[in-house]
Coordinates of C-alpha atoms in Angstrom, one line a residue:
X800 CA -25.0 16.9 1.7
X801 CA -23.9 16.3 5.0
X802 CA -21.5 18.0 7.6
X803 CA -19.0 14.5 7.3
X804 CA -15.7 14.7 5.7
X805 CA -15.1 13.3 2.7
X806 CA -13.2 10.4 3.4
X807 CA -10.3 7.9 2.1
X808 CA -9.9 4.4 3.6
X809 CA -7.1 2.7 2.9
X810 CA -6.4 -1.1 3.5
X811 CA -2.9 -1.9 3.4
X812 CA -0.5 -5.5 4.8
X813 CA 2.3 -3.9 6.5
X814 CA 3.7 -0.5 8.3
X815 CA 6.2 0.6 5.3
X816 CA 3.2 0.0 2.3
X817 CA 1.2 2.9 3.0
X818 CA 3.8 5.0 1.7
X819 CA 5.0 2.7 -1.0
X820 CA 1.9 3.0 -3.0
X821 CA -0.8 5.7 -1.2
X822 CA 1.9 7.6 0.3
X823 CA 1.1 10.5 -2.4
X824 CA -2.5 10.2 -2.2
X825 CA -2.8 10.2 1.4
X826 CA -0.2 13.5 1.8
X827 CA -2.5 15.2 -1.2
X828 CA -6.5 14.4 0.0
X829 CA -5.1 15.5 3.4
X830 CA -3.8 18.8 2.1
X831 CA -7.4 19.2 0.3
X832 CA -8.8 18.7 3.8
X833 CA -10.4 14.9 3.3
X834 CA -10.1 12.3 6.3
X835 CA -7.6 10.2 5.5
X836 CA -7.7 6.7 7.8
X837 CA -5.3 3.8 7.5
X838 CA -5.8 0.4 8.4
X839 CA -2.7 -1.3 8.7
X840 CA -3.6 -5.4 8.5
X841 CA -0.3 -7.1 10.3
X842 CA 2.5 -5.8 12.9
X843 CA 5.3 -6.4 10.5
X844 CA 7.2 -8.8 12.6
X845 CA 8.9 -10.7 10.1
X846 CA 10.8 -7.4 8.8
X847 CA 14.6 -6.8 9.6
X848 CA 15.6 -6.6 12.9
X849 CA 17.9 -3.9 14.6
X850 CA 21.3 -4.0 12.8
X851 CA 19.6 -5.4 9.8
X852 CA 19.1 -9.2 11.5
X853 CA 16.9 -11.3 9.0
X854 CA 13.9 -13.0 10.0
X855 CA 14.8 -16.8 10.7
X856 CA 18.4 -15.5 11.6
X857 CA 20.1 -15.8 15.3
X858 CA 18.9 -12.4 17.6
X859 CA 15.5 -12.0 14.9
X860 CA 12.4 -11.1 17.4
X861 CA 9.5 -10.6 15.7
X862 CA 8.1 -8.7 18.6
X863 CA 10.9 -6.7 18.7
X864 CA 10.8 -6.0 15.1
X865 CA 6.8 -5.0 15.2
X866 CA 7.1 -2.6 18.5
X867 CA 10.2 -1.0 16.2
X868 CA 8.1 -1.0 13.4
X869 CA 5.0 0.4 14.8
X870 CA 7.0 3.8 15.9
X871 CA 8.0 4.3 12.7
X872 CA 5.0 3.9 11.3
X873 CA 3.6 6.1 13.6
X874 CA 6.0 9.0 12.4
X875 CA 5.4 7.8 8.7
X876 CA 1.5 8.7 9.5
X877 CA 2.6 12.1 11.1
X878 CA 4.6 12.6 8.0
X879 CA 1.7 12.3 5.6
X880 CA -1.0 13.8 7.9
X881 CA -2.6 10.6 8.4
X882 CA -6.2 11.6 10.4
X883 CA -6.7 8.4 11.7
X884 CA -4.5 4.9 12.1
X885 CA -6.3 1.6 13.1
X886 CA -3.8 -1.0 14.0
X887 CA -5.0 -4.8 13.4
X888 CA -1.7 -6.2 14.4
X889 CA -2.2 -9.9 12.9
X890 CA 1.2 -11.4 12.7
X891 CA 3.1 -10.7 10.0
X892 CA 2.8 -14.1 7.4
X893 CA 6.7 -13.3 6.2
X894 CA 6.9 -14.1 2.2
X895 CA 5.3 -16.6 0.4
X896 CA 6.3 -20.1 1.3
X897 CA 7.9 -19.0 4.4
X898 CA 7.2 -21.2 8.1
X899 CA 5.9 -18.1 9.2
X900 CA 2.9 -18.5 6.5
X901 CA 1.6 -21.0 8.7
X902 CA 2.3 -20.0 12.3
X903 CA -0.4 -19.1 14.8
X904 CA -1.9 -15.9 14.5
X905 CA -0.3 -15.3 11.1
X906 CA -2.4 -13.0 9.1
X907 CA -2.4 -15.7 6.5
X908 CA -4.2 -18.0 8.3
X909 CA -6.5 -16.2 10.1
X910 CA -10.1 -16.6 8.7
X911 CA -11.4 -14.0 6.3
X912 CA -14.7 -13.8 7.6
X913 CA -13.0 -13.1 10.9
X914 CA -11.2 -10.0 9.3
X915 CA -13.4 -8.4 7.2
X916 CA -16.0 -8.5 10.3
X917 CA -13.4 -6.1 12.1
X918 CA -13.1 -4.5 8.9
X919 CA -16.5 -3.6 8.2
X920 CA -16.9 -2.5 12.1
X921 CA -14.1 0.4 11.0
X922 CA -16.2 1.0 8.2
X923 CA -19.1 1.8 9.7
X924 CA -17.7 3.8 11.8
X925 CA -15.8 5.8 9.6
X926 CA -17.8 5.4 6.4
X927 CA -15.1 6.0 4.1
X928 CA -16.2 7.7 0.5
X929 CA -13.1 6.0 -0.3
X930 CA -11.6 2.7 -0.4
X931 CA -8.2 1.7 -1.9
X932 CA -6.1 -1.8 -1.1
X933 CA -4.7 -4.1 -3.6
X934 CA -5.9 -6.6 -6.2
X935 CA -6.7 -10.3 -5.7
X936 CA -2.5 -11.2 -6.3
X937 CA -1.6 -8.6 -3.6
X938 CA -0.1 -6.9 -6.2
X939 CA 2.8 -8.7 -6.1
X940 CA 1.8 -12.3 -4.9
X941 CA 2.4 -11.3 -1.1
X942 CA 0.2 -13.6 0.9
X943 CA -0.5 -10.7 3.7
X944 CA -1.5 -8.5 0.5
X945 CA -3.5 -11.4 -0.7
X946 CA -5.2 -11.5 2.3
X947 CA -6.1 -7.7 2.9
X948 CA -7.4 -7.5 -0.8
X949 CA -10.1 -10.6 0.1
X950 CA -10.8 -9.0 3.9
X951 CA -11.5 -5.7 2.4
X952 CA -14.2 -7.0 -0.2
X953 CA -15.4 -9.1 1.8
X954 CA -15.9 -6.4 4.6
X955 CA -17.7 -3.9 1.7
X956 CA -20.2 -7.0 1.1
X957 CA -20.7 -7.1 5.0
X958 CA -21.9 -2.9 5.5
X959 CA -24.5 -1.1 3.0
X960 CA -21.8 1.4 2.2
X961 CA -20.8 2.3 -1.6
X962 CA -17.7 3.6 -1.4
X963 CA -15.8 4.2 -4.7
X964 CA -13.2 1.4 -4.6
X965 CA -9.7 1.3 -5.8
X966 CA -6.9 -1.3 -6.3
X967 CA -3.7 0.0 -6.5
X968 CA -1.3 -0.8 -9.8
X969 CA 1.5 0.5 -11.3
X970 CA 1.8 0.7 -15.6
X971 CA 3.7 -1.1 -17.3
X972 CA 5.3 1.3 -19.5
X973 CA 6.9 2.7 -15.3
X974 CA 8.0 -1.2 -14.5
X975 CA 10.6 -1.8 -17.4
X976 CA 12.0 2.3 -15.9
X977 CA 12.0 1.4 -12.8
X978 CA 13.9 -1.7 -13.9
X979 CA 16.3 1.0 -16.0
X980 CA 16.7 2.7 -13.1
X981 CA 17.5 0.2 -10.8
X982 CA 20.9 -1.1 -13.0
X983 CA 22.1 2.3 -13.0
X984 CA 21.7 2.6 -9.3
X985 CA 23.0 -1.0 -9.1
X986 CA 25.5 -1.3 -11.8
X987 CA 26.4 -5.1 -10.0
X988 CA 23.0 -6.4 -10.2
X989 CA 23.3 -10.0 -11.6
X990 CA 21.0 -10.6 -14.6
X991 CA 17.6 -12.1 -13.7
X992 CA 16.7 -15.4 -14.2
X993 CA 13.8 -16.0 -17.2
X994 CA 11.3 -16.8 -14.5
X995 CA 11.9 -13.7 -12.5
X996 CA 12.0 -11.5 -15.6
X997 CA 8.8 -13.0 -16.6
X998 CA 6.9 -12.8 -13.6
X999 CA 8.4 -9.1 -12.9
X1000 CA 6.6 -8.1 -16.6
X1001 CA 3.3 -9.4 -15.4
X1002 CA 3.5 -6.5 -12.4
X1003 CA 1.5 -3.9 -13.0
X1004 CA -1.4 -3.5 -16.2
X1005 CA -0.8 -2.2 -19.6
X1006 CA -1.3 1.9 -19.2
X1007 CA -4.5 1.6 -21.1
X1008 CA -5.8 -0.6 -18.5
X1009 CA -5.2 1.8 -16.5
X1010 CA -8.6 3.9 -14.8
X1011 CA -7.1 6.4 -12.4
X1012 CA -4.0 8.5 -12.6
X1013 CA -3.4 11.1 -10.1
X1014 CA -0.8 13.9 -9.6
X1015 CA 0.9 13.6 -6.5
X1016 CA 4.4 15.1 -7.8
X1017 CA 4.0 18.1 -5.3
X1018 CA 4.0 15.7 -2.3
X1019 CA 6.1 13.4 -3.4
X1020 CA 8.7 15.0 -0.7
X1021 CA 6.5 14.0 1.9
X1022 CA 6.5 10.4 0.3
X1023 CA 9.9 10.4 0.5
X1024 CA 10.1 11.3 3.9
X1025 CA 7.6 8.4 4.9
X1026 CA 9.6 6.2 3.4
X1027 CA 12.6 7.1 4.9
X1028 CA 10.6 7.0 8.5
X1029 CA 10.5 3.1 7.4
X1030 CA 14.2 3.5 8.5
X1031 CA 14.9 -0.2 10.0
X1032 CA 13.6 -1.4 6.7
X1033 CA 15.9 1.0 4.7
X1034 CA 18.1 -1.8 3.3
X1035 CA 14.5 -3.3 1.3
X1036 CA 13.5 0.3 -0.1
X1037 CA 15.5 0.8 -2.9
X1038 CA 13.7 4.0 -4.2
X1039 CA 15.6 5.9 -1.3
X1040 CA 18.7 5.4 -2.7
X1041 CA 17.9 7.9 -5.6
X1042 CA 17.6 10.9 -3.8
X1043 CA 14.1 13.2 -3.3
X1044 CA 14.8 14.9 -6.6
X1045 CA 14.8 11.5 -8.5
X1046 CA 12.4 10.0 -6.2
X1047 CA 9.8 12.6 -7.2
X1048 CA 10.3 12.1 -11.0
X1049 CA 9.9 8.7 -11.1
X1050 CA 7.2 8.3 -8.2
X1051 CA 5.2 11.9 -8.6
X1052 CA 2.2 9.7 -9.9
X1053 CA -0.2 6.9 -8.3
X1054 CA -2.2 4.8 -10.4
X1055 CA -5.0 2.8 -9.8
X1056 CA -8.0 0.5 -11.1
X1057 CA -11.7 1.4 -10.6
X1058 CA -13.3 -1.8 -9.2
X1059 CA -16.9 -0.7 -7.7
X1060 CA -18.0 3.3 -8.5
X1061 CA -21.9 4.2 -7.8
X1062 CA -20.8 7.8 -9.0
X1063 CA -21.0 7.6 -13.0
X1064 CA -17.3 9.6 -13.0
X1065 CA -16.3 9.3 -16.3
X1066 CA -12.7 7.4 -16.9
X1067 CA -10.3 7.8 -17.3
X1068 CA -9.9 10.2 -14.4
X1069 CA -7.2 12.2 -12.7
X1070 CA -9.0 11.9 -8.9
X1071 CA -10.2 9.4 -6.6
X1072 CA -12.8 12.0 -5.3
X1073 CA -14.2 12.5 -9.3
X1074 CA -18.2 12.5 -8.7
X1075 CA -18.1 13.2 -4.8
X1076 CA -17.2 16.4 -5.0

């Protein structure tokens, strides 16, 4: 035993996503005390602009946008209790298939060898017990998420630390509510295509696929309120629309899937800190 905090790393694309997925966990470990540090990968330039201007429009400046979007992310870190908040500011890579995939100093482009060295330097210094980013899809397909999945494992393979390490996921069985949810919240929706429908059902694992489920229904105000420090971004975050009440329901728990463990925790398990502590 040592005098160290215990300590939760995570690795996420752009300011907003911290609270999307970890904003529970990060609120709850720093209520129990852990050192909670977030490395945020890309300066989320190709976000909306003041008044809602759409990257590629007339009046979008991505350096405007990322200065915006680094205050809020600031507050979104107060709002958790964030310890610690290590900036990498690659450009934001913008969707997949956008120009901005292959622009200079885009995330996307930038070497992974290059990243996860910077990476493991945090690591070392901060030696996290610890480690949750996405899978190899970014979740979602996102190239920027793509990209901080493959720095991060990289960057583990680059330091002798054996953090526990974590991808983040969401059931299955919580997509096709969320998708309930979102008709009656948007009762114009247009009906989705077969592709999108199909691709939207591969989100996410079947719950028995599931390692980790963890409680964070008693923060899940504080999630909210993260979000909602997102707030040039507020038109793309549908889950403030439902109200904090609602909001907690559907969001109280964060799931994830085991990936490296030198611990011998037994799974399934209700805590990322199962075996440290």
């Amino acid at each position: 035993m040592t005098d160290r905090p215990l300590t939760l790393m995570a690795v996420h694309a752009h300011p907003d996503d911290e609270a999307t997925g970890t904003g529970g966990v990060l609120a709850r470990y720093a209520a129990e005390g852990i050192r909670t540090v977030l490395v945020t990968c890309t300066d989320g330039g190709c976000g909306d602009g003041p008044g809602g201007v759409k990257p590629g429009d007339p009046g979008h400046d991505p350096a405007t946008v990322a200065l915006m979007r680094r205050q809020e992310l600031r507050t979104s870190c107060d709002v958790l209790k964030v310890s610690d908040l290590e900036m990498l500011d690659y450009a934001d890579s913008g969707m997949m298939g956008w120009p901005s995939n292959a622009a200079p100093g885009a995330f996307w482009q930038t070497p992974v060898a290059e990243g996860a060295a910077r990476l493991a330097e945090l690591m070392r210094h901060y030696r996290p017990d610890v480690v949750v980013t996405y899978d190899e899809n970014g979740f979602y397909g996102h190239p920027d998420h793509i990209q901080a999945h493959r720095i991060t494992m990289a960057a583990l393979e680059m330091t002798a630390l054996t953090p526990k390490v974590y991808w983040t996921t969401v059931p299955r069985s919580g997509m096709r509510r969320f998708g309930e949810i979102m008709r009656e919240f948007q009762e114009d929706m247009p009906e989705q295509d077969p592709a999108e429908a199909a691709a939207l059902a591969e989100i996410g694992l079947p719950d028995d696929e599931i390692s980790t489920w963890v409680d964070t229904t008693a923060f899940s105000g504080q999630k909210f309120d993260a979000l909602a420090a997102h707030a040039s971004q507020g038109e793309n975050i549908f889950f403030l629309k439902m109200g904090k009440e609602r909001f907690g329901t559907l969001m109280g728990m964060e799931t994830f899937v085991r990936v490296k463990d030198a611990t011998g925790a037994a799974l399934p398990e209700n805590d990322l800190f199962a075996g440290l502590r």
